CSV table of C-alpha atoms in Angstrom, one decimal:
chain,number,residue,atom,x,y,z
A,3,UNK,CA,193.5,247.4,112.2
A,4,UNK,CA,195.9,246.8,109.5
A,5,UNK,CA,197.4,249.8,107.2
A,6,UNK,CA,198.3,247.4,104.5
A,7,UNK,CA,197.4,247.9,101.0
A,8,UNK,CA,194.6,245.9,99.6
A,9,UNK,CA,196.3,243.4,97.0
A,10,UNK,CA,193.8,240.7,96.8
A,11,UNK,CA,192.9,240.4,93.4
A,12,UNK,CA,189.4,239.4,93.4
A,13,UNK,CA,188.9,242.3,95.2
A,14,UNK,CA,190.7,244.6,92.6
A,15,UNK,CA,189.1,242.4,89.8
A,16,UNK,CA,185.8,244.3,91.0
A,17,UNK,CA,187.3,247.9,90.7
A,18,UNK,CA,186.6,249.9,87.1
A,19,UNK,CA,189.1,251.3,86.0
A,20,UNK,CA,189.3,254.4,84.0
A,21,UNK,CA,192.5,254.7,81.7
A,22,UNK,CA,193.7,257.9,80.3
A,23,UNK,CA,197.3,259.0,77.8
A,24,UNK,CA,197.9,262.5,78.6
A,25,UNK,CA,198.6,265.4,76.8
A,26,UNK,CA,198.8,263.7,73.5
A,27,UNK,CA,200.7,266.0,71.1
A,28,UNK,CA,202.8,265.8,67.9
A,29,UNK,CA,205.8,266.1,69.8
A,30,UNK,CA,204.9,263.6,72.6
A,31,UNK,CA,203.4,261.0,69.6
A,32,UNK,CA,206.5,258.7,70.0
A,33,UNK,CA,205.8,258.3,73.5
A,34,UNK,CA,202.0,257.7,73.5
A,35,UNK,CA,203.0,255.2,71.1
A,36,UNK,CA,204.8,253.3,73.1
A,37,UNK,CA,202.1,253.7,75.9
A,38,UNK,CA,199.6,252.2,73.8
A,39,UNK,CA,202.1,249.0,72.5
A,40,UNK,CA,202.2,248.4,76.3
A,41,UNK,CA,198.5,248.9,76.7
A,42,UNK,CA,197.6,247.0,73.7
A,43,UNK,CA,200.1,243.7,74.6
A,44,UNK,CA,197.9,243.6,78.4
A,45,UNK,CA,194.5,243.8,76.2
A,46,UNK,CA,193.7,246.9,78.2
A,47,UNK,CA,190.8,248.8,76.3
A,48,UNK,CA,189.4,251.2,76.3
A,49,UNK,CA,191.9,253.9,76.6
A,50,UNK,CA,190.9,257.8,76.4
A,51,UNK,CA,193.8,260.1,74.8
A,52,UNK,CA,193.7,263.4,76.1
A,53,UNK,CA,194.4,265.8,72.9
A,54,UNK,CA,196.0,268.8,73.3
A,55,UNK,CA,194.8,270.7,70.3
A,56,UNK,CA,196.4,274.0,69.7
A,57,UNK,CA,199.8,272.8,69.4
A,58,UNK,CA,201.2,272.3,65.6
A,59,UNK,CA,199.1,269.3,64.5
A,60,UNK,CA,199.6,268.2,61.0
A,61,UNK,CA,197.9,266.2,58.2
A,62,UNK,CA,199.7,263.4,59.1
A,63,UNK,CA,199.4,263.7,62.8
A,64,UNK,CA,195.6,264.2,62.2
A,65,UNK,CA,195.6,260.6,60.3
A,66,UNK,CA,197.0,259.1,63.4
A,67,UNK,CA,194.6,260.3,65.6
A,68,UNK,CA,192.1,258.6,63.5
A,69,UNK,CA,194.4,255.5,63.3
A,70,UNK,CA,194.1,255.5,67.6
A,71,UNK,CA,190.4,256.1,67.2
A,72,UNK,CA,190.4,252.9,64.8
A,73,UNK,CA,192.1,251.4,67.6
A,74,UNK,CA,189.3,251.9,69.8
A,75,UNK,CA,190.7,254.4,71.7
A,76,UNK,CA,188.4,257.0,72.6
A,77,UNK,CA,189.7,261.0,71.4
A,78,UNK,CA,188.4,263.6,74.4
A,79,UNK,CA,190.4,267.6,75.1
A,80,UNK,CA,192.8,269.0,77.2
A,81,UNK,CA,193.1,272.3,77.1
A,82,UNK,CA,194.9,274.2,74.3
A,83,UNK,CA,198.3,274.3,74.6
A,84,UNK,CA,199.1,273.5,77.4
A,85,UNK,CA,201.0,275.7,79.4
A,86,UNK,CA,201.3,279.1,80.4
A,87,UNK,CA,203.0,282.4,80.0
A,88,UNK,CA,202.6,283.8,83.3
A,89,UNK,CA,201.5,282.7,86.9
A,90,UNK,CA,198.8,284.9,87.9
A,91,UNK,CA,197.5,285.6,91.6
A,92,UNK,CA,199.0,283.2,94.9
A,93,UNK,CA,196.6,280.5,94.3
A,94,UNK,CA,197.8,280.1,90.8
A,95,UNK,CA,201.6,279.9,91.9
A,96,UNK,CA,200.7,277.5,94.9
A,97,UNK,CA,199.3,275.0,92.3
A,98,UNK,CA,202.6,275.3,90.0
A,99,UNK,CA,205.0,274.8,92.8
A,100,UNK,CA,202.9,271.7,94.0
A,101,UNK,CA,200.9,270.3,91.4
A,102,UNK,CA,201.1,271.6,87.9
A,103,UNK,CA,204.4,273.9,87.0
A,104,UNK,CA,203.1,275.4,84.1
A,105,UNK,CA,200.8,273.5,82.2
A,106,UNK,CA,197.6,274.7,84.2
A,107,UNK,CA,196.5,277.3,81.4
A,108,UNK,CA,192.8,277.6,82.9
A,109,UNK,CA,194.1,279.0,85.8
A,110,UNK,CA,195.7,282.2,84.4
A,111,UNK,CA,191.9,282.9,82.3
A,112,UNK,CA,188.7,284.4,84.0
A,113,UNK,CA,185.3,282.8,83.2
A,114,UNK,CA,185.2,283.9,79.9
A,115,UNK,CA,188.6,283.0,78.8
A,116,UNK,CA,187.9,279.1,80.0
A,117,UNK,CA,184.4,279.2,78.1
A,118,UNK,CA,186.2,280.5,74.8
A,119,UNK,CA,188.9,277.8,75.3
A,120,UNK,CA,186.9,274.8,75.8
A,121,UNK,CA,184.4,275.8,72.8
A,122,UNK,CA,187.6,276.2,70.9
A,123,UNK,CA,188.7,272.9,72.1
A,124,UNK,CA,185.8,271.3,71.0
A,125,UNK,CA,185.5,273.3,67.8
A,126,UNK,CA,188.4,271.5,66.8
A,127,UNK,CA,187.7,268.3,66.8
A,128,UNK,CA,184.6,268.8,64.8
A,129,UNK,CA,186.8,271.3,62.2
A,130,UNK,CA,189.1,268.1,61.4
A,131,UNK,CA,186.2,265.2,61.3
A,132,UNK,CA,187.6,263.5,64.2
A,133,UNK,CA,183.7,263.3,66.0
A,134,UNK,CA,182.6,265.4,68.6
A,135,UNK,CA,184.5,264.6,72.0
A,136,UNK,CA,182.2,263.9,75.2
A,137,UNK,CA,185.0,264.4,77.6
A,138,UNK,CA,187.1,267.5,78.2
A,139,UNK,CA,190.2,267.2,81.1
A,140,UNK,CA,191.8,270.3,81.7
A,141,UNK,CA,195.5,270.3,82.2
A,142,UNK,CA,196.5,269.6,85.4
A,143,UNK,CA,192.9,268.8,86.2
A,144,UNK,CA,192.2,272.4,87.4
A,145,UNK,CA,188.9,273.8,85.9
A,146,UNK,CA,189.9,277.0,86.9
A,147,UNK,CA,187.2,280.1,88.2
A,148,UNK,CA,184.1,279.1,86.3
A,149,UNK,CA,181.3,277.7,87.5
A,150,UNK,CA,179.5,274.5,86.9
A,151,UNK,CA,176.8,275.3,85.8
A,152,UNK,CA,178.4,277.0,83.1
A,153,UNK,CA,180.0,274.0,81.5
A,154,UNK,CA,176.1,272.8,80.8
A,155,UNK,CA,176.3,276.0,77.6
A,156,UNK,CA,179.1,274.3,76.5
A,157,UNK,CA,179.9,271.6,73.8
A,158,UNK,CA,181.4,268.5,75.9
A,159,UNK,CA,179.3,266.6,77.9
A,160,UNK,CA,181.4,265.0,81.0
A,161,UNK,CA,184.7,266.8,82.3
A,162,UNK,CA,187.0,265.3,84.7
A,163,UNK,CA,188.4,266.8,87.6
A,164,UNK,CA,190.8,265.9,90.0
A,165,UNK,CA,188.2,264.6,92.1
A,166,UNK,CA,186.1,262.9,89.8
A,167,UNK,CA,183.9,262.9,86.5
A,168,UNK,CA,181.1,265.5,86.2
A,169,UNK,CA,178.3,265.4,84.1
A,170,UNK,CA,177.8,268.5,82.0
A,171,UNK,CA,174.0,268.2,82.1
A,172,UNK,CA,172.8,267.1,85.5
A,173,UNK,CA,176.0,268.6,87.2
A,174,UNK,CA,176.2,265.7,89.2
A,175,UNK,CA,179.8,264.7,90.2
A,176,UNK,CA,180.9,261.1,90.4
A,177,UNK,CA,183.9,260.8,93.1
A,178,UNK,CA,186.4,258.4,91.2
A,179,UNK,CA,190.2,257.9,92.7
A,180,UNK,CA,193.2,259.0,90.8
A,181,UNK,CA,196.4,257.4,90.7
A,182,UNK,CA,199.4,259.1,88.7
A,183,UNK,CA,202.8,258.9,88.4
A,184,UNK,CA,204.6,261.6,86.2
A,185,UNK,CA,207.3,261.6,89.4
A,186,UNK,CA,210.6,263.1,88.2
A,187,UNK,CA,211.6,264.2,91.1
A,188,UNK,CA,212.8,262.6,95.1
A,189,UNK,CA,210.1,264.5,96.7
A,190,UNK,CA,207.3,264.2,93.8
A,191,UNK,CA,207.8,260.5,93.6
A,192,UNK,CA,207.5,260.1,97.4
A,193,UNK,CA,204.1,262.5,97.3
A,194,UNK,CA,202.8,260.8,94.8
A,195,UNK,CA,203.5,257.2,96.1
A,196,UNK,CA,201.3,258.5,99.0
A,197,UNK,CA,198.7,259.6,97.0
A,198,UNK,CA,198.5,256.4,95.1
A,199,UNK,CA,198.4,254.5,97.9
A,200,UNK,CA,195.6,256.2,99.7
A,201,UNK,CA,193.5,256.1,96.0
A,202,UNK,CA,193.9,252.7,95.5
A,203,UNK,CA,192.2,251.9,99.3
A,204,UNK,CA,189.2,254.5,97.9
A,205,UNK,CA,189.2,252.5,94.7
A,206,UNK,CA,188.2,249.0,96.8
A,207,UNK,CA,185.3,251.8,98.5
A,208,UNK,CA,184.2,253.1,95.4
A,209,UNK,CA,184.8,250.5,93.0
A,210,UNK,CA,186.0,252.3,90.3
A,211,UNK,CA,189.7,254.2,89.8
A,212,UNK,CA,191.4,256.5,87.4
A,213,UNK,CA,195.0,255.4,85.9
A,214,UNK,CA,196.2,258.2,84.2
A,215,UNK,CA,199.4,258.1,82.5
A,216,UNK,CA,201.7,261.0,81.2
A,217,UNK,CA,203.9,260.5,77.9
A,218,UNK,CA,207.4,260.0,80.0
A,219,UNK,CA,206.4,257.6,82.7
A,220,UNK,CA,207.3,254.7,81.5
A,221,UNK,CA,211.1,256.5,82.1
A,222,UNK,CA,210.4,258.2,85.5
A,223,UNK,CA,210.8,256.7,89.2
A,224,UNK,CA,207.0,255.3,89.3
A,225,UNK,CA,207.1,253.4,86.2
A,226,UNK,CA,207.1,250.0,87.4
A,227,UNK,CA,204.2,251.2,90.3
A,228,UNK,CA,202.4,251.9,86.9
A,229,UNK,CA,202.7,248.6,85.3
A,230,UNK,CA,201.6,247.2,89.0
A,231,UNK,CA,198.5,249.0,88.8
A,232,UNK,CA,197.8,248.0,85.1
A,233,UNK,CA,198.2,244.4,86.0
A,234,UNK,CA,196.1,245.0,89.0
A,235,UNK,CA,193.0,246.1,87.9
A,236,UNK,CA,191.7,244.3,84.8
A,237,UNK,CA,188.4,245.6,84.8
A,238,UNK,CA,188.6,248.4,82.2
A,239,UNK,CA,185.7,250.9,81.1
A,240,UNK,CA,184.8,254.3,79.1
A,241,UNK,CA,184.0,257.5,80.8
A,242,UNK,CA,180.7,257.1,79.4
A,243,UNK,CA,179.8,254.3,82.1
A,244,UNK,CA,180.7,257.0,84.8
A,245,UNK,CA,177.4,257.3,86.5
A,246,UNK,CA,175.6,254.9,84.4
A,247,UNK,CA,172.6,252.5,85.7
C-alpha cells in the first residue's frame, strides 16, 4: 500500500473545509489584513476570525470588525487575552513546551474561572453590537478542566477543540482534521508538516478539514504548504454546517 499523500483533486474537491484567522487583535490587524486580501483574491468564503477580546480594542478597531463582518466573514471568541502569567501544574507546562507557549489562558483557571471567561467573552460582543457569536475557540484549542456539559449554561453555541467542533446543546462532538502552520521553528515546522500530513489523509475519511491560520504565517517556514492547502480544497463552509443534515 502506498504512503503517498492524496492529491487528486476531485477527491479534495469533496472535502469541506473549515477556515479560520486566529487571534485577531489590534495589534495583529495588519496581518489579518493581509490574510484576508489573499483569501479574498482565491474567492475563499466564508472565513471565521477568532477575536481576542480583552486586549485594547478601540472605536475604530471595533468599526473594522464590522467592516470583516460586512465582508462576510463570520466574528466568533478566543479567549481573553490571550496569554498567561504563570504556568500552573506539569500538565500545563507540558502543553507550553509542545503546543502552546503561553497563550493557553484556560489552562491556568479552574471551572469557574473558564465559565467567567467565556461569559465574559461572549458579553462582549453583545456590549459592542457586533451580534452574538455562535462559536468560541479557546487559545491553543485547550478547553481546559471544565466539563462539557457545562458549556450547555453558557452563551456560545458550538466550541472547537483541537479535535473537532462540539455542539453546546446536544454535546455531540464532530471529529474534523486540523492542519496549521504557525512553524517558527526547525523542529515545530517538521512536527507540524507531520501533522498536516496525517490530517489531510483524515480529511479524504471524513470529508471535511480545518485550515486555521495564525497572523504571521504567511512569513514562517509553512507558508507556501498553506497556500497549497488553500488551493487544494475549494470547498469552503461555516461552522454552522458542522453536524448539519
Amino acid at each position: 500500500m502506498s504512503n503517498a499523500e492524496p492529491t487528486s483533486g476531485s477527491s479534495a474537491g469533496r472535502i469541506r473545509a473549515l477556515v479560520s484567522v486566529h487571534d485577531v487583535m489590534p495589534e495583529t490587524l495588519p496581518q489579518v489584513e493581509r490574510i484576508l486580501t489573499l483569501l479574498d483574491a482565491d474567492g475563499i468564503a466564508p472565513v471565521t476570525l477568532l477575536v481576542v477580546p480583552g486586549t485594547g480594542w478601540n472605536n475604530e478597531g471595533i468599526e473594522r470588525l464590522r467592516g470583516y463582518q460586512a465582508r462576510g466573514c463570520e466574528l466568533a471568541g478566543h479567549g481573553w487575552v490571550h496569554r498567561v502569567e504563570r504556568i500552573t501544574g506539569f500538565a500545563h507546562r507540558v502543553h507550553s513546551r509542545v503546543i502552546s507557549r503561553n497563550v493557553a489562558e484556560h489552562l491556568a483557571l479552574d471551572r469557574i474561572g473558564i465559565q467567567s471567561l467565556i461569559a465574559r467573552c461572549h458579553a462582549w460582543f453583545v456590549d459592542r453590537d457586533l451580534g452574538a457569536p455562535a462559536l468560541y475557540c479557546p487559545p491553543a484549542w485547550a478547553m481546559g478542566s471544565i466539563p462539557r456539559s457545562t458549556l450547555a449554561s453558557l452563551p456560545f453555541t458550538r466550541y472547537e477543540l483541537f479535535s473537532g467542533v462540539l455542539s453546546a446543546q446536544t454535546g455531540r462532538m464532530h471529529p474534523v482534521p486540523l492542519t496549521g502552520y504557525e512553524a517558527d521553528t526547525t523542529l515545530r515546522t517538521l512536527a507540524i508538516r507531520i501533522w498536516n500530513r496525517l490530517n489531510r489523509r483524515r480529511a479524504h475519511r471524513r470529508g471535511w478539514i480545518r485550515i486555521g491560520i495564525h497572523p504571521n504565517d504567511l512569513d514562517l517556514r509553512l507558508a507556501e504548504d498553506l497556500r497549497r492547502d488553500l488551493r487544494r480544497f475549494r470547498s469552503h463552509a461555516g461552522y454552522s454546517e458542522v453536524g448539519a443534515p
